[in-house]
mmCIF file with all atom_site columns, C-alpha atoms in Angstrom:
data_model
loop_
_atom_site.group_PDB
_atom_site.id
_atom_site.type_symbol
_atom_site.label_atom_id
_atom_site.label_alt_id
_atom_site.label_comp_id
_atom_site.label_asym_id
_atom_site.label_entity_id
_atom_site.label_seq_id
_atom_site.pdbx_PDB_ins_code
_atom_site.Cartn_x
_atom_site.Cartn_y
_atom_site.Cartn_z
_atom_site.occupancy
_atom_site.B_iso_or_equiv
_atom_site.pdbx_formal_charge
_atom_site.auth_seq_id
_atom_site.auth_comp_id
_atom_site.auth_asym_id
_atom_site.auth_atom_id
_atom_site.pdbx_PDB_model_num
ATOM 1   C CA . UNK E 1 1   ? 109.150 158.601 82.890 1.00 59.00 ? 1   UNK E CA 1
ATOM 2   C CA . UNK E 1 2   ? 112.877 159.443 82.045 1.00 57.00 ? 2   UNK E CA 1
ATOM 3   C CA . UNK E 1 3   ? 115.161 156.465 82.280 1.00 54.00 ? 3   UNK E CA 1
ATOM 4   C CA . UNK E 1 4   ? 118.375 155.209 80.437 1.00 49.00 ? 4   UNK E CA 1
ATOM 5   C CA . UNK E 1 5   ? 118.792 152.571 78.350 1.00 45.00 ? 5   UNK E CA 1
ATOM 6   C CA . UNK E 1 6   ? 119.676 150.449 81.422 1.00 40.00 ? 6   UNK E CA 1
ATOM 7   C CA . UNK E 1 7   ? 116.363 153.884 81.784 1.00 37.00 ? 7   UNK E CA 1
ATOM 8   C CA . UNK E 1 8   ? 114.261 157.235 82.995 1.00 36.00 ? 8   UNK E CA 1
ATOM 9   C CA . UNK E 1 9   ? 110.887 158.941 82.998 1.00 35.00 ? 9   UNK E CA 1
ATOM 10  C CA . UNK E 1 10  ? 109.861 162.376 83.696 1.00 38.00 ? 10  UNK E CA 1
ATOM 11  C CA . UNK E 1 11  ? 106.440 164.010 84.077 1.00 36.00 ? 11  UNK E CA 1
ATOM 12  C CA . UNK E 1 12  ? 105.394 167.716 84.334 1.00 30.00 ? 12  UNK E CA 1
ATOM 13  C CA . UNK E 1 13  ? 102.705 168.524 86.110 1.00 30.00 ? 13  UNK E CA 1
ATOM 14  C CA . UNK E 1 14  ? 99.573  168.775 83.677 1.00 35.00 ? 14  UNK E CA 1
ATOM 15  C CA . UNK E 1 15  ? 98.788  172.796 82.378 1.00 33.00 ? 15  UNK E CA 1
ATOM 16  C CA . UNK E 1 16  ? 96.132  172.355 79.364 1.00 29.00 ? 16  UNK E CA 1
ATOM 17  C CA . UNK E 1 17  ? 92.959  174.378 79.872 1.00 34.00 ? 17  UNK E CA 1
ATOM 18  C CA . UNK E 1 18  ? 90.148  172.678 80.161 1.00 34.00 ? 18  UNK E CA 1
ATOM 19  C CA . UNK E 1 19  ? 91.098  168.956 80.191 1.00 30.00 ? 19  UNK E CA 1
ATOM 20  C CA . UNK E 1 20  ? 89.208  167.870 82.407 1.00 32.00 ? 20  UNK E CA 1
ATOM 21  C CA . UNK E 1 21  ? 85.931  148.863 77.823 1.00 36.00 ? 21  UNK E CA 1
ATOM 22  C CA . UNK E 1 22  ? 86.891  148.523 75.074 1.00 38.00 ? 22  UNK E CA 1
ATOM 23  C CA . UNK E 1 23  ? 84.458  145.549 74.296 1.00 34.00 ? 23  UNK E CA 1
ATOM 24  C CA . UNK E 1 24  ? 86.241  142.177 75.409 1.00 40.00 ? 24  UNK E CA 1
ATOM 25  C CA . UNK E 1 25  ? 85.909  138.740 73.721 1.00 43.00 ? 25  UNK E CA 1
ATOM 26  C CA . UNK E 1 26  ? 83.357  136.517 75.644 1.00 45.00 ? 26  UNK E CA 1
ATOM 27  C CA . UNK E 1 27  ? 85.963  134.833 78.591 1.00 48.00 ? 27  UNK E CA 1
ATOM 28  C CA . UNK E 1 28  ? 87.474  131.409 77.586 1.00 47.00 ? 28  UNK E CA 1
ATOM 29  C CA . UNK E 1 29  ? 86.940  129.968 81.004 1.00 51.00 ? 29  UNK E CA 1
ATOM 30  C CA . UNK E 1 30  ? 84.366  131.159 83.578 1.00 52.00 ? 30  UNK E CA 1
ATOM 31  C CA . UNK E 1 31  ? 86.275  130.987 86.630 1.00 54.00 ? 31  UNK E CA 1
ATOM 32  C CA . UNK E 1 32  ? 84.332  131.774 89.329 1.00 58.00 ? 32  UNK E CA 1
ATOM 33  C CA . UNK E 1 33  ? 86.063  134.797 92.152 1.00 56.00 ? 33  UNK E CA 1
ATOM 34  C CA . UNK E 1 34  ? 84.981  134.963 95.663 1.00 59.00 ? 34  UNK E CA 1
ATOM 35  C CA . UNK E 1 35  ? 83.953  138.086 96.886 1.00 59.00 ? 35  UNK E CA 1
ATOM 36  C CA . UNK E 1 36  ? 86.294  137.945 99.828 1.00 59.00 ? 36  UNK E CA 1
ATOM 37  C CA . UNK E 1 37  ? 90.039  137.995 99.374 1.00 65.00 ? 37  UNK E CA 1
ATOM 38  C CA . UNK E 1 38  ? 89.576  139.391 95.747 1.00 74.00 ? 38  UNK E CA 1
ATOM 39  C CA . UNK E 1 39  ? 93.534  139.582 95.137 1.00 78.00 ? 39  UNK E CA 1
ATOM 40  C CA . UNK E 1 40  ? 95.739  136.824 95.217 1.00 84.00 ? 40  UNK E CA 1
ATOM 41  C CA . UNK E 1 41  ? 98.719  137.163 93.071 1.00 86.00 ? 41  UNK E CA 1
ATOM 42  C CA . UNK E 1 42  ? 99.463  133.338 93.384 1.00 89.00 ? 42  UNK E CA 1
ATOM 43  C CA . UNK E 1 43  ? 95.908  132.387 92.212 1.00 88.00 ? 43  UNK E CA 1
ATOM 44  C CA . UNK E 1 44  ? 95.835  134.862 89.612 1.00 86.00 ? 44  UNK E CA 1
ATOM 45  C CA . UNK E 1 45  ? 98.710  133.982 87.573 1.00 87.00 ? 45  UNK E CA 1
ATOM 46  C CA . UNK E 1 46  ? 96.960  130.200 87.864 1.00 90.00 ? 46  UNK E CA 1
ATOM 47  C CA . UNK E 1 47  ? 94.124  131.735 86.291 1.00 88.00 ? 47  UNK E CA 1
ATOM 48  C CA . UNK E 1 48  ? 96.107  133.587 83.979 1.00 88.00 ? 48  UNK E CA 1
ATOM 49  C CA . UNK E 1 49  ? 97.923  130.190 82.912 1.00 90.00 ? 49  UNK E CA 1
ATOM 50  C CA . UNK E 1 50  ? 95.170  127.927 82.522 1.00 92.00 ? 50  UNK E CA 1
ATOM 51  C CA . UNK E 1 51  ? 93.037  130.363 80.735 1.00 89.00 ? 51  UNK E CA 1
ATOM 52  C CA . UNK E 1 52  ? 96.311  130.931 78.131 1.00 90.00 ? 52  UNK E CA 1
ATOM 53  C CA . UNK E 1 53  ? 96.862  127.070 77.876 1.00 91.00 ? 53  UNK E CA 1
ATOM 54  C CA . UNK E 1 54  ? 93.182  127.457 76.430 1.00 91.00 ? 54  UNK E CA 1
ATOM 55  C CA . UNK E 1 55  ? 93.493  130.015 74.347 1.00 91.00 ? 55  UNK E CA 1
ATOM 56  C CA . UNK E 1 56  ? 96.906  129.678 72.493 1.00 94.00 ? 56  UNK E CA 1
ATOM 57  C CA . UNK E 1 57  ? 96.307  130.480 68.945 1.00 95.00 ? 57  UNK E CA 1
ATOM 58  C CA . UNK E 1 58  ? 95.623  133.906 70.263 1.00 94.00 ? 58  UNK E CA 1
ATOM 59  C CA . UNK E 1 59  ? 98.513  133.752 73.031 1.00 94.00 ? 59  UNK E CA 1
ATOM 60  C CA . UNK E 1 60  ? 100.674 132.935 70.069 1.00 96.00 ? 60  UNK E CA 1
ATOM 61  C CA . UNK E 1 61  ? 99.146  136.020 68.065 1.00 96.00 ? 61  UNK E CA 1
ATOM 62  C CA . UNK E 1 62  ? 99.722  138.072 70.554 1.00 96.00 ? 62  UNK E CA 1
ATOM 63  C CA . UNK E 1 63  ? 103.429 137.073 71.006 1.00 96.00 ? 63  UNK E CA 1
ATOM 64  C CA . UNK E 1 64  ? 103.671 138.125 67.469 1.00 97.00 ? 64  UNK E CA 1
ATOM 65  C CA . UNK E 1 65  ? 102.699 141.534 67.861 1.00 97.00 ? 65  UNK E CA 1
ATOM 66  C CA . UNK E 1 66  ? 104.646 141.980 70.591 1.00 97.00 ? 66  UNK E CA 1
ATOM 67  C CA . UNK E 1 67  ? 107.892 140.751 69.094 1.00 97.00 ? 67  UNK E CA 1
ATOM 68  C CA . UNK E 1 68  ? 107.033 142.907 65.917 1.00 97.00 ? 68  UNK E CA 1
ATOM 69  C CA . UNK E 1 69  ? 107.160 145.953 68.038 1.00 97.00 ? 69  UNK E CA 1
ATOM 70  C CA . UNK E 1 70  ? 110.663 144.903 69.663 1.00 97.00 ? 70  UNK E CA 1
ATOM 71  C CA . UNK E 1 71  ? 112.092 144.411 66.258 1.00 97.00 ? 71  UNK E CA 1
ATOM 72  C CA . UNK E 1 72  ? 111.258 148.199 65.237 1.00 97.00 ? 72  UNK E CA 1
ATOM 73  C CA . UNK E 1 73  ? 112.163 149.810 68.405 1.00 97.00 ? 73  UNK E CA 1
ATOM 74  C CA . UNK E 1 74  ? 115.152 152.534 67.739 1.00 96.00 ? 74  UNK E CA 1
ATOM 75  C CA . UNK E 1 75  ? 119.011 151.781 68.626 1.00 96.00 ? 75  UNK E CA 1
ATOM 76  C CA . UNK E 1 76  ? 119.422 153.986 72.434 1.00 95.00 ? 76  UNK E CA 1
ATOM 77  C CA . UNK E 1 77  ? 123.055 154.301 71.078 1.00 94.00 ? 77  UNK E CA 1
ATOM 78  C CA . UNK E 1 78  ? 121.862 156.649 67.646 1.00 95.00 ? 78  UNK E CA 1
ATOM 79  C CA . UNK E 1 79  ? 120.613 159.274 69.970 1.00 96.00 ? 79  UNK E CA 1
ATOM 80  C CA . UNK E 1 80  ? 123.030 159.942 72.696 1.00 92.00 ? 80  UNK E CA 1
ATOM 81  C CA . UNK E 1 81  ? 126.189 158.744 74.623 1.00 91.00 ? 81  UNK E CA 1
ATOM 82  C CA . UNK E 1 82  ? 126.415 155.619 76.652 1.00 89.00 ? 82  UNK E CA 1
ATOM 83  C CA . UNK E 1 83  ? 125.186 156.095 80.128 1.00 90.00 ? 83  UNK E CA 1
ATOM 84  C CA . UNK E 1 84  ? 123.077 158.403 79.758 1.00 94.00 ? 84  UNK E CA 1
ATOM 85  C CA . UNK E 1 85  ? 119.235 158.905 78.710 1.00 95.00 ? 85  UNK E CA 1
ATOM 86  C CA . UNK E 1 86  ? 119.052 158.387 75.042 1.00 96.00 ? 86  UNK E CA 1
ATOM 87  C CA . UNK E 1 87  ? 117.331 161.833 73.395 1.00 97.00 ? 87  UNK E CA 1
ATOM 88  C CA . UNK E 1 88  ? 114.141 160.493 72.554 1.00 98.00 ? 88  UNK E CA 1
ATOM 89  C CA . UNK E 1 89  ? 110.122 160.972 73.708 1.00 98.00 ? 89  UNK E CA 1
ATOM 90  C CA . UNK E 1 90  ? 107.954 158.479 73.493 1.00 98.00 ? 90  UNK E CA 1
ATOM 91  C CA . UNK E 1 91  ? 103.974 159.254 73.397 1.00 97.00 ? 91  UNK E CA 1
ATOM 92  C CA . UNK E 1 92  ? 101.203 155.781 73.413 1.00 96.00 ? 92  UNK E CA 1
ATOM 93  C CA . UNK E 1 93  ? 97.623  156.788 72.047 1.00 94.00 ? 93  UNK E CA 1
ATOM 94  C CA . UNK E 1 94  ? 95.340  155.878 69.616 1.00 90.00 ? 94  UNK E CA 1
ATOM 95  C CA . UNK E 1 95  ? 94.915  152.538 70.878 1.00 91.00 ? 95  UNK E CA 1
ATOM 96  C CA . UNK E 1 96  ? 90.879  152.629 71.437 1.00 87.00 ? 96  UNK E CA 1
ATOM 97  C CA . UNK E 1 97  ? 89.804  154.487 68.436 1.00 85.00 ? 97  UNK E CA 1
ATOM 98  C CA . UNK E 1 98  ? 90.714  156.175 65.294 1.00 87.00 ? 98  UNK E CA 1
ATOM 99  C CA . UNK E 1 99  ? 90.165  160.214 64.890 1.00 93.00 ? 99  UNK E CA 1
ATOM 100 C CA . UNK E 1 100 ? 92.816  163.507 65.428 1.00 95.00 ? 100 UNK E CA 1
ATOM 101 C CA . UNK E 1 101 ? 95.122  163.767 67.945 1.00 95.00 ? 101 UNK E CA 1
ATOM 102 C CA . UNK E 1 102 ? 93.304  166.168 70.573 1.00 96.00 ? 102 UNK E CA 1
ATOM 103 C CA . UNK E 1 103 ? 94.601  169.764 70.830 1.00 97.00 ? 103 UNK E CA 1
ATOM 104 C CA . UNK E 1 104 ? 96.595  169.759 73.767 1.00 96.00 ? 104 UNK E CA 1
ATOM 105 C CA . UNK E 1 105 ? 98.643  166.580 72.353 1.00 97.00 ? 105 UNK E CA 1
ATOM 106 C CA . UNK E 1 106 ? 100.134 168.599 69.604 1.00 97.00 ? 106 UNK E CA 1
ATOM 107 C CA . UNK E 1 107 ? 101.062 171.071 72.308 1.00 97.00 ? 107 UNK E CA 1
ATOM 108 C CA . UNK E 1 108 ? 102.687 168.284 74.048 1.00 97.00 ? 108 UNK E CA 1
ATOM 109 C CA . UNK E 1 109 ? 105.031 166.912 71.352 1.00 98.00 ? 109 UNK E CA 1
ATOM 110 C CA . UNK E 1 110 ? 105.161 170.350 70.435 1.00 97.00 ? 110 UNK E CA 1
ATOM 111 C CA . UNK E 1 111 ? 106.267 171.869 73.580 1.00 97.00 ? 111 UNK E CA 1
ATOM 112 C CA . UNK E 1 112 ? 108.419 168.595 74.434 1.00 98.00 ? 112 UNK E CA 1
ATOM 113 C CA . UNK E 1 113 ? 110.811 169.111 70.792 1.00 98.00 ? 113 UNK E CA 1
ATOM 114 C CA . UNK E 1 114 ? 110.609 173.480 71.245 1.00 97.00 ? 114 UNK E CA 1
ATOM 115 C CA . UNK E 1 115 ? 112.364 172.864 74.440 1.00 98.00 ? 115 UNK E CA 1
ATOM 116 C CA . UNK E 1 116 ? 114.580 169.717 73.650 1.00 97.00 ? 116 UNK E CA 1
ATOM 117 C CA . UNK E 1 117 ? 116.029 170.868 70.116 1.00 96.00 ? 117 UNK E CA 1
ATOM 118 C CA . UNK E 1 118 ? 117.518 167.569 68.334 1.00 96.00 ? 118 UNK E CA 1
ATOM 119 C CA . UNK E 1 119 ? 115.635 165.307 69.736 1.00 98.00 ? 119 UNK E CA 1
ATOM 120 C CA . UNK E 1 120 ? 113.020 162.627 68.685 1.00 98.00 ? 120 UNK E CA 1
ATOM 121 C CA . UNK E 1 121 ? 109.616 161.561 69.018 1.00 98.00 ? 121 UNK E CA 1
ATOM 122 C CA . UNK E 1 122 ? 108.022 158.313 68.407 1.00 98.00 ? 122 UNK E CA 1
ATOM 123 C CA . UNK E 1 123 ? 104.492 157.645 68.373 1.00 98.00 ? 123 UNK E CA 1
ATOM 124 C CA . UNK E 1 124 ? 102.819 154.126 69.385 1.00 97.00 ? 124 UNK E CA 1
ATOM 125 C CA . UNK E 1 125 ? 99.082  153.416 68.556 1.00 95.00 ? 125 UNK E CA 1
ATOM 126 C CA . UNK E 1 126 ? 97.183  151.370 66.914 1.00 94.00 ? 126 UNK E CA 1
ATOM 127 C CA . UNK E 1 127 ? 95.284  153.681 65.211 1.00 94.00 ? 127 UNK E CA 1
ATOM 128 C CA . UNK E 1 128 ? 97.800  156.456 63.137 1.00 95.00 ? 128 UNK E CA 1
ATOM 129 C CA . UNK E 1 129 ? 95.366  159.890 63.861 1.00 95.00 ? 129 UNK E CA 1
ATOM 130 C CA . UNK E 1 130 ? 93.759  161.512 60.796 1.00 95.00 ? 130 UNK E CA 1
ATOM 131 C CA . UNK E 1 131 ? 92.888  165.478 61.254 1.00 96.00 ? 131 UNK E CA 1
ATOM 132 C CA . UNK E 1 132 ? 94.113  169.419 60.926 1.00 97.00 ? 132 UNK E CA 1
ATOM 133 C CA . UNK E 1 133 ? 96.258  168.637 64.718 1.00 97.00 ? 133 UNK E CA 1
ATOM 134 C CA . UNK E 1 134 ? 98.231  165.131 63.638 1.00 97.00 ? 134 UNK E CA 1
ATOM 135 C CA . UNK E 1 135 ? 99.039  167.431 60.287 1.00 97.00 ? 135 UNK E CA 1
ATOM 136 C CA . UNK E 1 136 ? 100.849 170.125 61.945 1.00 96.00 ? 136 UNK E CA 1
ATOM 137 C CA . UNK E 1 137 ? 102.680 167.379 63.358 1.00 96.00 ? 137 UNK E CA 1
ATOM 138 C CA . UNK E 1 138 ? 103.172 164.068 61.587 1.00 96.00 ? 138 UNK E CA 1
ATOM 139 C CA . UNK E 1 139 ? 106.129 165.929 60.009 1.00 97.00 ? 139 UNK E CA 1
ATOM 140 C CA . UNK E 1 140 ? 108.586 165.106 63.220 1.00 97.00 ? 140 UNK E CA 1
ATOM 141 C CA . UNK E 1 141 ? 107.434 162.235 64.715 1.00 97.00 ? 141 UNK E CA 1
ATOM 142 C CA . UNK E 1 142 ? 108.132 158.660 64.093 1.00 98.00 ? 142 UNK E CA 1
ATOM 143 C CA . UNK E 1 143 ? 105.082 156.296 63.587 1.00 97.00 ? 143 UNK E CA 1
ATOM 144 C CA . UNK E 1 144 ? 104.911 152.843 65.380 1.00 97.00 ? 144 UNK E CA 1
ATOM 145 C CA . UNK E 1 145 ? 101.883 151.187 64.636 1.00 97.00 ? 145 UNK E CA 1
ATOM 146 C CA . UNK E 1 146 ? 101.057 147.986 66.598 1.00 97.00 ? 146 UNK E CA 1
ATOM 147 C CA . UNK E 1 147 ? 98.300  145.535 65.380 1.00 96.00 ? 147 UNK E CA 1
ATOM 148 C CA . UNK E 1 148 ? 95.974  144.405 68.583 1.00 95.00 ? 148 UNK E CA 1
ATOM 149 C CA . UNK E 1 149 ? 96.324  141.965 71.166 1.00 95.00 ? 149 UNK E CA 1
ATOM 150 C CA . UNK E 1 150 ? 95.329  140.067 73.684 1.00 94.00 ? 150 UNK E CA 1
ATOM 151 C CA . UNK E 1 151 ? 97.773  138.726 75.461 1.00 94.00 ? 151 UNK E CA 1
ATOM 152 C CA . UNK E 1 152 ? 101.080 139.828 76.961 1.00 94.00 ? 152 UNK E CA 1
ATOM 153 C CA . UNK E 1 153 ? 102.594 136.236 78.059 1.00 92.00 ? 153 UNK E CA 1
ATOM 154 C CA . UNK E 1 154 ? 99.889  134.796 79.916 1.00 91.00 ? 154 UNK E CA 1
ATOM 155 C CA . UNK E 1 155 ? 98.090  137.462 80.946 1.00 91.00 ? 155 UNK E CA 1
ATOM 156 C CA . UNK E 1 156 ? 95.292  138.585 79.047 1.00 90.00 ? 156 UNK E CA 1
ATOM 157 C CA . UNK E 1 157 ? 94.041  142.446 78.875 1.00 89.00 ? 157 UNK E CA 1
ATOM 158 C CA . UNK E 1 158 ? 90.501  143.219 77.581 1.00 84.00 ? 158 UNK E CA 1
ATOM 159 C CA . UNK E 1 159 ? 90.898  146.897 78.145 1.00 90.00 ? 159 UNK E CA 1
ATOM 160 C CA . UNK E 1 160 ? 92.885  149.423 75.466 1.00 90.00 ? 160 UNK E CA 1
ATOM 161 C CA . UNK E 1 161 ? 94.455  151.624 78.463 1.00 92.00 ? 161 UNK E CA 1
ATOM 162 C CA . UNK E 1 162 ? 96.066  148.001 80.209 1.00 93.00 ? 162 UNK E CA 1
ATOM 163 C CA . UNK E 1 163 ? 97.774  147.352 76.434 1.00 94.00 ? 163 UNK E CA 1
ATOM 164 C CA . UNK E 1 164 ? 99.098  150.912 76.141 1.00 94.00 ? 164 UNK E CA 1
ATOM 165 C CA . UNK E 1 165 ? 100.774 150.506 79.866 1.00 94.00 ? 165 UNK E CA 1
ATOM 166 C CA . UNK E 1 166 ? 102.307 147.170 78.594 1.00 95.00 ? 166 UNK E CA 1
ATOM 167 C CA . UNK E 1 167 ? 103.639 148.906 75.281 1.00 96.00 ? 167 UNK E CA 1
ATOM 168 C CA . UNK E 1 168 ? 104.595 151.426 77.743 1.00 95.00 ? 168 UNK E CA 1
ATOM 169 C CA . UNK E 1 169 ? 107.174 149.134 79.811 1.00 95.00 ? 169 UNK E CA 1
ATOM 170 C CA . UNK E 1 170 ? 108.460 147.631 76.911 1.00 96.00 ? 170 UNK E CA 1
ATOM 171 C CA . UNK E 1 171 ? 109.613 150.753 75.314 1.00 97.00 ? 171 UNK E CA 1
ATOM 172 C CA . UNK E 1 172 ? 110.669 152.148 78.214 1.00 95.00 ? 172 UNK E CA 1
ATOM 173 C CA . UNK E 1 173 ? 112.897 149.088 79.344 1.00 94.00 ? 173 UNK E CA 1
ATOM 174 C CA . UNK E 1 174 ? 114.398 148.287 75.961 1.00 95.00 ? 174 UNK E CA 1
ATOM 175 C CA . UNK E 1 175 ? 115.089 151.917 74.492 1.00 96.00 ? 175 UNK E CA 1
ATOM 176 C CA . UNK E 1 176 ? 115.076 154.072 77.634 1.00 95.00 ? 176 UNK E CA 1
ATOM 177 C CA . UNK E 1 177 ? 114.391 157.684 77.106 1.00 96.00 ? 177 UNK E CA 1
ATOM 178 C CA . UNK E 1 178 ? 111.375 160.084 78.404 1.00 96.00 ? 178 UNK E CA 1
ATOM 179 C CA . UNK E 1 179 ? 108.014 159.174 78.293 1.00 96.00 ? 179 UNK E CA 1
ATOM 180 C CA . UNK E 1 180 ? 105.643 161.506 78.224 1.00 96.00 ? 180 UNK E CA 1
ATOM 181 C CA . UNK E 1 181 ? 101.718 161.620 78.240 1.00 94.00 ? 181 UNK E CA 1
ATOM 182 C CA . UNK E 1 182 ? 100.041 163.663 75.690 1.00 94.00 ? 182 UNK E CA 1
ATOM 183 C CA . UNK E 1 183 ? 98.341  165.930 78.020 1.00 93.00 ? 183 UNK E CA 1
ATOM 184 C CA . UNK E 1 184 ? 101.677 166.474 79.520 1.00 94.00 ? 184 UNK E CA 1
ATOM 185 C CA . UNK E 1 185 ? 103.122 170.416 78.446 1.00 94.00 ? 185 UNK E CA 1
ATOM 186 C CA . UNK E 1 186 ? 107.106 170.650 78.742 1.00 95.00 ? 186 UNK E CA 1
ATOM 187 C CA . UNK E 1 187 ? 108.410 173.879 79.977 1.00 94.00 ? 187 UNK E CA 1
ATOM 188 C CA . UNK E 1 188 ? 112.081 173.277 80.433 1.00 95.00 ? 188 UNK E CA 1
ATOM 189 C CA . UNK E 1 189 ? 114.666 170.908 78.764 1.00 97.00 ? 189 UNK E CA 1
ATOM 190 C CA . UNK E 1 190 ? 115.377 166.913 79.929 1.00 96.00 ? 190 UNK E CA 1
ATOM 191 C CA . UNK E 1 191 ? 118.712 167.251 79.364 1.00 96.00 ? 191 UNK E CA 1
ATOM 192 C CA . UNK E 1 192 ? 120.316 167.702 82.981 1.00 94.00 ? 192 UNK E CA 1
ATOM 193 C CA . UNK E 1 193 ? 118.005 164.631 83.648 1.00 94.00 ? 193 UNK E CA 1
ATOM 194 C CA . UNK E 1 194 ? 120.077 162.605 81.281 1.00 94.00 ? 194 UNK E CA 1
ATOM 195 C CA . UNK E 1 195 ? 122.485 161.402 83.530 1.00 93.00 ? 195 UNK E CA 1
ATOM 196 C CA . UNK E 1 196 ? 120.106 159.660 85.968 1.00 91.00 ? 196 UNK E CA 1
ATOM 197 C CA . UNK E 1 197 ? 119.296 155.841 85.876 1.00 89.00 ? 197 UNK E CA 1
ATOM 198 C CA . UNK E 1 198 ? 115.647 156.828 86.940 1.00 89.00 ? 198 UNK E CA 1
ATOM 199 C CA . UNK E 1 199 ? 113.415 159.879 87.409 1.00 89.00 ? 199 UNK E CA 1
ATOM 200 C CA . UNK E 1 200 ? 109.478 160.305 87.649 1.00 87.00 ? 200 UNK E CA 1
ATOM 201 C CA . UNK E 1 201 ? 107.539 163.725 87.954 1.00 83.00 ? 201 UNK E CA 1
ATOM 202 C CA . UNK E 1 202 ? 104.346 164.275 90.163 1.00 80.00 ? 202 UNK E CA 1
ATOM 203 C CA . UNK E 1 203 ? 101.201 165.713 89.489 1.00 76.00 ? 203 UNK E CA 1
ATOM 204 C CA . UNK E 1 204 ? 100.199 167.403 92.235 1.00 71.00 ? 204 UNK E CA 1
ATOM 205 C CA . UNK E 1 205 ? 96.464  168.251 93.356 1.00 68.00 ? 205 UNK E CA 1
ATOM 206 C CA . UNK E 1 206 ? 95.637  171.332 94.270 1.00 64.00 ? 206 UNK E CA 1
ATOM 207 C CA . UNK E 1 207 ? 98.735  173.722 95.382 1.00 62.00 ? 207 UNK E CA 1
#
């Protein structure tokens, strides 16, 4: 995603060769879910609620985290001019496990700064990577680290890949910039994408 700091996000298609839960706390409540009629946003968010009004101490641990991360966020206005995109990628991983960054996400940031001189990267995860990849790397990116969580507000997330999506929005929404997966391989700069308040690329399947 490309979007200013009011926001973008931009997406090329993927082009790495060969590309081809996490275990969740026993349930506060047990709240049985007929098997008819399985979404309901309105019952939900009860659920949601109730279950956070019994589990606060970890609501409130949670809110912690999350407030931690806003504080360390970078200032849109140190890399670019108002109304436009501010000159930054973000990448999320890391969040299940520890280990090197795979391959074809050093070829991501890689590509991403070779084509989009000037510009930076920051790195979310919970777990910083350790291996001969992240080293020919760690030189020009930023670190974020965020401790775990359960809870964003009152809904809860037992899965790694739903936490990186909220740490997703909130960088996204509150810095702006281009976010970029780490399978993702730029080929072109961002910079006449800039000037939009919103832009998303699609992966195709198949030609």
């Amino acid at each position: 995603w490309i979007r200013s700091s009011t926001s973008i996000y931009a997406s090329i298609a993927r082009e790495v060769e060969g590309i081809a839960g996490e275990r969740a706390r026993e349930p506060v409540l047990s709240i049985a879910i007929p098997p008819t009629n399985l979404v309901d946003p309105a019952r939900d968010r009860e659920v949601n609620r109730v279950e956070a009004m019994a589990d606060a101490a970890a609501v409130k641990a949670s809110q912690r985290v999350i407030d931690s991360l806003r504080a360390r966020l970078p200032d849109p206005q140190d890399h670019g001019e108002p109304g436009k995109a501010p000159r930054i990628f973000h990448f999320i991983f890391g969040f299940k496990s520890a280990g090197d960054i795979p391959y074809y996400g050093y070829l991501a940031i890689r590509s991403a700064l070779h084509f989009n001189p000037g510009w930076a990267v920051y790195y979310y995860c919970m777990h910083e990577p350790e291996g001969p990849n992240w080293d020919r790397i760690r030189s020009r990116v930023n670190v974020v680290r965020i401790d775990d969580f359960e809870y964003f507000q009152t809904a809860r997330f037992h899965h790694y890949a739903h936490k990186s999506d909220v740490i997703r929005m909130i960088v996204i929404n509150q810095v702006g910039g281009v976010y970029l997966d780490v399978d993702t391989i730029t080929r072109r700069s961002y910079e006449d994408l800039r000037g939009h308040q919103f832009c998303m690329g699609v992966q195709a399947a198949g030609p």
